[in-house]
Amino acid sequence: MSEGVDDTSAQQGGTNATNPHAAWARAGKDRQAAKRADEAHAREAVQLPPPRVRPAPEEIRRADDQAASAFFRRRRSKSAMSSLRGERSHAEYQRVVGERVRRAKERREKDRERVRRWSEAHREQKRASIRRWHEAHPEKTAEYSRRYYERHREEILARGRARRDRDPAKVSASAREWQQRNREHLSEWQRTYRAENRDAYERSLRSNREAKMLQRKLKAAGLPPKNVKRSPARERRAHEAEAEQFYERLQTPAERKRLMDGYRPLDEATLASWRERSPLARRRDAQLSRFRRGLDRAAGGAEQIREEARMDSIAHAHRGRGPLDVDAELRQRVFDAAGGREYLAAGGDRHTASLLVEEALEARAPAVTRPDGHGMVWVPEHTRAGREIAGHWRRRPGG
């Protein structure tokens, strides 16, 4: 039993047995009561401070005014000093800022130059470092490559073309080496292509058969084989660049004058002699003469052809297909009746044929008379000063 704990009241049932929990609870309550009594005696012995005297409202207002005045004086002085400093040292400030920017730029250039020198002196280490980073970040590598290609697609393709054009032998050797190392891959790709593109494969086989057949026929006839040279892509690009540079560049007045001095138009005798010597020219002249005679005959029945075109236009309108352009239909039917398709097949041009048709119809048809006494004639489509002018009606004085 602990000292100072009275457990006589904790005996149960008049026996000598005690309850330890009840004894300890009674002892705790006694200690708490003693502690509260000691604190009350201590508070009575302490001397409390006198009550605080609050300042009068006038004193508070005066103190606030003094503090506000001091605050605004400091603010005005700082503002004045700042404006004075700004007026006096703006140029100095600009000079300092410019100097800082220049030093930062020089420092960046020095860093780049240092990195460049180190990379040139340690190429293998640089490549190994880049390779390790790529192996550690394959997703980022693929994403960066894709973004770079999207931003610089034309530049990358141009660099590739320039590299292939600089050393075509090296590119061909590299391609052959790759084909030798990837024979199985190429065979599998060809099988897949033939299976998925059956029509293209059949066309390729048919073209090969026709080429072999032509070669056998030429050999049997004693003729030389067909000699077709395929121009490489680099040659085609070089020719296109030269042609573009020649035709697109602006010629100086001296160059144009030199070209015009070397130009001499052919006279009629030389042109007639050339026509006699050229089978193509003779055939074209004969077809042109035949076409002119056919136009004279067709233009003689222009009124009948116009009436037929007008009736066909009415029939088209009744059938719901819309009316015809009678004038255009007349010119087209006269052209067909005169043998215009044969003339075009012989090498004639459509513009000349259109002019001939309009001349024949204008010679046969009278001019349209207007109330003011002026006539109207049809002017066919033509080119004037480099500008295409459509066919139109114009006035003819006199009517």
C-alpha positions as a printed Julia matrix, in Angstrom:
399×3 Matrix{Float64}:
   0.0     0.0      0.0
   1.36    3.45    -1.0
   2.07    6.04     1.63
  -0.67    8.65     2.22
  -3.47    6.52     0.82
  -6.26    5.69     3.24
  -7.92    2.45     2.16
 -10.05    1.71     5.21
 -13.19    3.02     3.46
 -12.51    0.78     0.46
 -13.09   -2.48     2.44
 -15.77   -4.65     0.87
 -18.51   -6.46     2.85
 -17.0    -5.88     6.3
 -14.02   -8.06     5.47
 -10.35   -7.2      5.55
 -10.14   -7.18     1.67
  -9.6    -3.69     0.13
 -10.4    -2.16    -3.34
  -7.16   -0.48    -4.69
  -8.95    1.45    -7.47
 -11.31    3.24    -5.08
  -8.38    4.17    -2.81
  -6.39    5.73    -5.65
  -9.45    7.72    -6.92
 -10.02    9.17    -3.42
  -6.35   10.19    -3.13
  -6.47   12.01    -6.54
  -9.49   14.03    -5.56
  -7.75   15.16    -2.34
  -4.66   16.31    -4.26
  -6.75   18.35    -6.75
  -8.59   20.14    -3.91
  -5.28   21.04    -2.21
  -3.9    22.45    -5.47
  -6.92   24.7     -6.05
  -6.62   26.07    -2.5
  -2.92   26.95    -3.05
  -3.74   28.81    -6.31
  -6.46   30.88    -4.59
  -3.99   31.97    -1.84
  -1.42   32.93    -4.53
  -3.89   35.14    -6.44
  -4.84   37.0     -3.28
  -1.19   37.75    -2.52
  -0.4    39.23    -6.06
  -0.77   43.07    -6.52
  -2.85   43.82    -9.68
  -1.68   46.77   -11.98
  -3.7    50.0    -12.0
  -6.33   50.33   -14.7
  -5.15   51.69   -18.14
  -5.99   55.32   -18.83
  -7.26   55.72   -22.43
  -6.15   58.94   -24.24
  -8.69   61.57   -25.1
 -10.13   61.61   -28.67
  -8.33   64.87   -29.45
  -4.95   63.34   -28.64
  -5.73   60.33   -30.86
  -6.7    62.57   -33.82
  -3.54   64.68   -33.41
  -1.32   61.6    -33.37
  -3.03   60.21   -36.49
  -2.58   63.53   -38.33
   1.11   63.62   -37.49
   1.64   60.05   -38.7
  -0.23   60.75   -41.99
   1.74   63.94   -42.59
   5.04   62.13   -42.07
   3.95   59.31   -44.44
   2.99   61.67   -47.29
   6.17   63.73   -46.82
   8.28   60.61   -47.26
   6.22   59.57   -50.32
   6.54   62.97   -52.02
  10.25   63.07   -51.42
  10.72   59.58   -52.87
   8.61   60.43   -55.94
  10.53   63.65   -56.55
  13.86   61.89   -56.15
  12.75   59.1    -58.51
  11.62   61.57   -61.22
  14.8    63.58   -60.83
  16.9    60.43   -60.98
  14.92   59.24   -64.04
  15.44   62.53   -65.93
  19.11   62.6    -65.05
  20.04   58.95   -65.68
  17.73   57.69   -68.48
  20.6    57.63   -70.95
  22.78   55.95   -68.34
  20.06   53.37   -67.73
  19.78   52.65   -71.44
  23.53   52.32   -71.7
  23.65   49.88   -68.78
  20.8    47.78   -70.17
  22.41   47.68   -73.62
  25.71   46.67   -72.07
  24.05   43.84   -70.16
  22.33   42.58   -73.32
  25.6    42.74   -75.25
  27.48   40.85   -72.55
  24.76   38.18   -72.4
  24.92   37.78   -76.18
  28.7    37.51   -76.14
  28.5    34.97   -73.33
  26.03   32.84   -75.3
  28.22   33.02   -78.4
  31.26   31.98   -76.37
  29.34   29.07   -74.88
  28.2    27.94   -78.33
  31.73   28.23   -79.69
  33.11   26.29   -76.75
  30.54   23.52   -77.21
  31.25   23.49   -80.95
  35.01   23.14   -80.43
  34.51   20.39   -77.87
  32.13   18.52   -80.19
  34.59   18.72   -83.08
  37.44   17.51   -80.86
  35.38   14.68   -79.28
  33.13   13.47   -82.07
  32.9     9.9    -80.81
  32.03   10.99   -77.28
  29.37   13.36   -78.64
  27.84   10.63   -80.8
  27.91    8.14   -77.95
  26.19   10.63   -75.65
  23.48   11.33   -78.23
  23.07    7.6    -78.86
  22.66    6.89   -75.15
  20.04    9.61   -74.83
  18.12    8.24   -77.81
  18.2     4.74   -76.39
  16.99    6.01   -73.01
  14.17    8.12   -74.51
  12.82    6.41   -77.66
   9.37    8.03   -77.41
  10.79   11.55   -77.13
  13.22   10.86   -79.96
  10.42    9.77   -82.29
   8.24   12.74   -81.32
  11.07   15.27   -81.81
  11.95   13.74   -85.18
   8.33   13.9    -86.33
   7.95   17.55   -85.29
  11.22   18.52   -86.97
  10.18   16.79   -90.21
   6.8    18.53   -90.21
   8.44   21.94   -89.76
  11.28   21.41   -92.28
   9.84   18.9    -94.77
  10.83   20.79   -97.92
  14.34   21.5    -96.6
  14.9    17.83   -95.71
  13.7    16.65   -99.14
  15.88   19.26  -100.87
  18.94   18.16   -98.87
  18.28   14.55   -99.8
  17.98   15.39  -103.49
  21.16   17.47  -103.38
  23.05   14.66  -101.62
  21.93   12.1   -104.24
  22.82   14.45  -107.08
  26.3    15.18  -105.71
  27.41   11.53  -105.69
  25.06    9.3   -107.74
  27.59    6.44  -107.87
  27.76    6.26  -104.08
  23.96    6.31  -103.82
  23.64    3.49  -106.38
  26.27    1.4   -104.6
  24.52    1.94  -101.27
  21.18    0.9   -102.79
  22.68   -2.27  -104.27
  24.34   -3.13  -100.97
  21.04   -2.69   -99.13
  19.27   -4.92  -101.64
  21.89   -7.64  -101.17
  21.51   -7.47   -97.4
  17.69   -7.51   -97.5
  16.85  -10.05  -100.17
  14.24  -11.81   -98.05
  12.55   -8.55   -97.15
  12.38   -7.51  -100.82
  10.99  -10.88  -101.87
   8.29  -10.7    -99.23
   7.43   -7.14  -100.24
   7.13   -8.13  -103.92
   4.87  -11.06  -103.09
   2.63   -8.82  -101.02
   2.52   -6.18  -103.77
   1.6    -8.71  -106.46
  -1.13  -10.16  -104.24
  -2.65   -6.79  -103.31
  -2.2    -5.09  -106.72
  -3.09   -7.79  -109.18
  -4.1    -5.37  -111.95
  -0.84   -3.42  -111.78
   1.13   -6.66  -111.86
  -0.79   -7.84  -114.93
  -0.12   -4.53  -116.69
   3.58   -4.86  -115.96
   3.67   -8.39  -117.4
   1.73   -7.29  -120.49
   4.11   -4.38  -121.06
   7.1    -6.73  -120.83
   5.53   -9.12  -123.34
   4.81   -6.3   -125.79
   8.38   -5.01  -125.5
   9.81   -8.48  -126.2
   7.47   -8.93  -129.16
   8.5    -5.56  -130.63
  12.15   -6.47  -130.2
  11.67   -9.76  -132.08
   9.77   -8.02  -134.91
  12.47   -5.38  -135.35
  15.16   -8.03  -135.4
  13.26  -10.13  -137.97
  12.79   -7.06  -140.2
  16.5    -6.21  -140.02
  15.89   -2.98  -138.13
  17.92   -1.74  -135.16
  16.42   -2.36  -131.72
  14.4     0.32  -130.01
  16.79    2.59  -128.17
  15.02    4.34  -125.32
  17.19    6.1   -122.79
  15.67    6.85  -119.43
  16.9    10.07  -117.92
  17.8     9.82  -114.24
  15.97   12.03  -111.81
  19.07   14.15  -111.21
  19.35   14.94  -114.93
  15.67   15.83  -115.15
  15.99   18.14  -112.17
  19.08   19.79  -113.67
  17.33   20.32  -117.01
  14.23   21.73  -115.32
  16.34   24.13  -113.27
  18.21   25.32  -116.37
  14.97   25.76  -118.32
  13.34   27.68  -115.48
  16.38   29.91  -115.13
  16.4    30.57  -118.88
  12.7    31.24  -119.38
  11.88   32.94  -116.09
  14.76   35.35  -115.9
  14.22   38.93  -117.02
  16.12   39.78  -120.19
  17.91   43.09  -120.42
  17.11   45.52  -123.25
  20.49   44.71  -124.82
  19.68   40.99  -124.88
  16.26   41.6   -126.41
  17.79   43.88  -129.06
  20.39   41.24  -129.92
  17.65   38.62  -130.32
  15.59   40.9   -132.55
  18.64   41.69  -134.69
  19.1    37.99  -135.35
  15.44   37.53  -136.32
  14.66   37.73  -139.99
  11.1    37.01  -141.19
  10.7    34.66  -144.16
   9.57   36.15  -147.43
   6.83   34.57  -149.51
   9.25   32.95  -151.97
  11.2    31.21  -149.2
   7.98   30.15  -147.49
   6.58   28.75  -150.77
   9.86   26.89  -151.4
   9.72   25.39  -147.91
   6.14   24.28  -148.48
   7.13   22.55  -151.68
   9.99   20.7   -149.99
   8.06   19.69  -146.84
   5.6    16.79  -147.22
   3.83   17.89  -144.04
   3.43   21.44  -145.34
   2.13   20.19  -148.71
  -0.39   17.96  -147.02
  -1.49   20.79  -144.72
  -1.87   23.21  -147.62
  -3.88   20.67  -149.57
  -6.13   20.03  -146.59
  -6.51   23.78  -146.0
  -7.54   24.3   -149.64
  -9.99   21.45  -149.39
 -11.39   22.9   -146.16
 -11.84   26.34  -147.79
 -13.74   24.83  -150.73
 -15.92   22.86  -148.29
 -16.64   26.06  -146.34
 -17.79   27.83  -149.5
 -20.24   25.03  -150.25
 -21.5    24.77  -146.63
 -21.87   28.54  -146.25
 -24.07   28.55  -149.38
 -26.7    26.58  -147.43
 -26.29   28.57  -144.21
 -29.92   29.66  -144.19
 -31.15   26.09  -144.4
 -28.71   24.98  -141.69
 -29.84   27.86  -139.45
 -33.49   26.88  -139.91
 -32.69   23.27  -139.03
 -30.82   24.43  -135.91
 -33.8    26.63  -134.94
 -36.26   23.72  -135.3
 -33.95   21.45  -133.3
 -33.8    24.11  -130.59
 -37.61   24.21  -130.41
 -37.72   20.41  -130.22
 -35.15   20.44  -127.41
 -37.22   22.98  -125.5
 -40.41   20.9   -125.91
 -38.6    17.83  -124.6
 -37.42   19.73  -121.52
 -33.72   19.69  -122.48
 -33.42   23.46  -122.92
 -33.05   25.53  -126.11
 -29.93   25.49  -128.28
 -27.64   28.39  -129.13
 -28.63   28.71  -132.79
 -25.58   30.77  -133.81
 -23.12   28.4   -132.14
 -24.96   25.4   -133.59
 -24.82   26.98  -137.07
 -21.06   27.48  -136.87
 -20.49   23.95  -135.58
 -22.61   22.36  -138.35
 -20.93   24.4   -141.07
 -17.56   23.36  -139.66
 -18.54   19.66  -139.71
 -20.04   19.87  -143.21
 -16.85   21.46  -144.58
 -14.65   18.64  -143.24
 -13.3    20.46  -140.21
 -12.42   17.31  -138.27
 -10.25   16.06  -141.15
  -8.57   19.46  -141.25
  -7.73   19.27  -137.53
  -6.49   15.7   -137.91
  -4.12   16.84  -140.7
  -2.45   19.33  -138.35
  -4.62   22.42  -138.69
  -5.32   24.58  -135.66
  -8.78   25.26  -134.3
  -8.32   29.03  -134.1
  -7.61   29.33  -137.85
 -10.57   27.09  -138.62
 -12.83   29.3   -136.46
 -11.66   32.41  -138.32
 -12.31   30.77  -141.7
 -15.83   29.72  -140.62
 -16.67   33.24  -139.48
 -15.32   34.77  -142.69
 -17.36   32.37  -144.84
 -20.57   33.03  -142.91
 -19.99   36.8   -142.88
 -19.48   36.83  -146.66
 -22.73   34.9   -147.22
 -25.02   36.45  -144.58
 -26.12   40.11  -144.83
 -25.31   42.44  -141.97
 -27.9    43.02  -139.3
 -29.52   46.45  -139.85
 -30.17   48.66  -136.85
 -32.75   51.48  -136.73
 -29.98   54.08  -136.77
 -28.75   52.79  -140.14
 -25.61   51.06  -138.84
 -24.98   47.38  -139.59
 -23.62   44.7   -137.26
 -20.9    42.22  -138.27
 -19.58   39.26  -136.29
 -15.97   39.43  -135.06
 -14.59   35.95  -134.25
 -12.55   35.22  -131.16
  -8.91   36.29  -131.47
  -5.84   37.35  -129.53
  -4.82   41.01  -129.3
  -1.8    42.27  -127.37
  -1.51   38.96  -125.58
  -5.13   39.02  -124.41
  -7.82   36.57  -125.49
 -10.9    38.37  -126.9
 -14.15   36.45  -127.33
 -16.25   36.65  -130.49
 -18.69   39.56  -130.59
 -20.82   41.7   -132.9
 -19.54   45.13  -133.9
 -20.96   48.02  -135.83
 -20.26   48.54  -139.47
 -20.84   52.15  -140.62
 -23.29   52.52  -143.49
 -25.65   49.61  -142.71
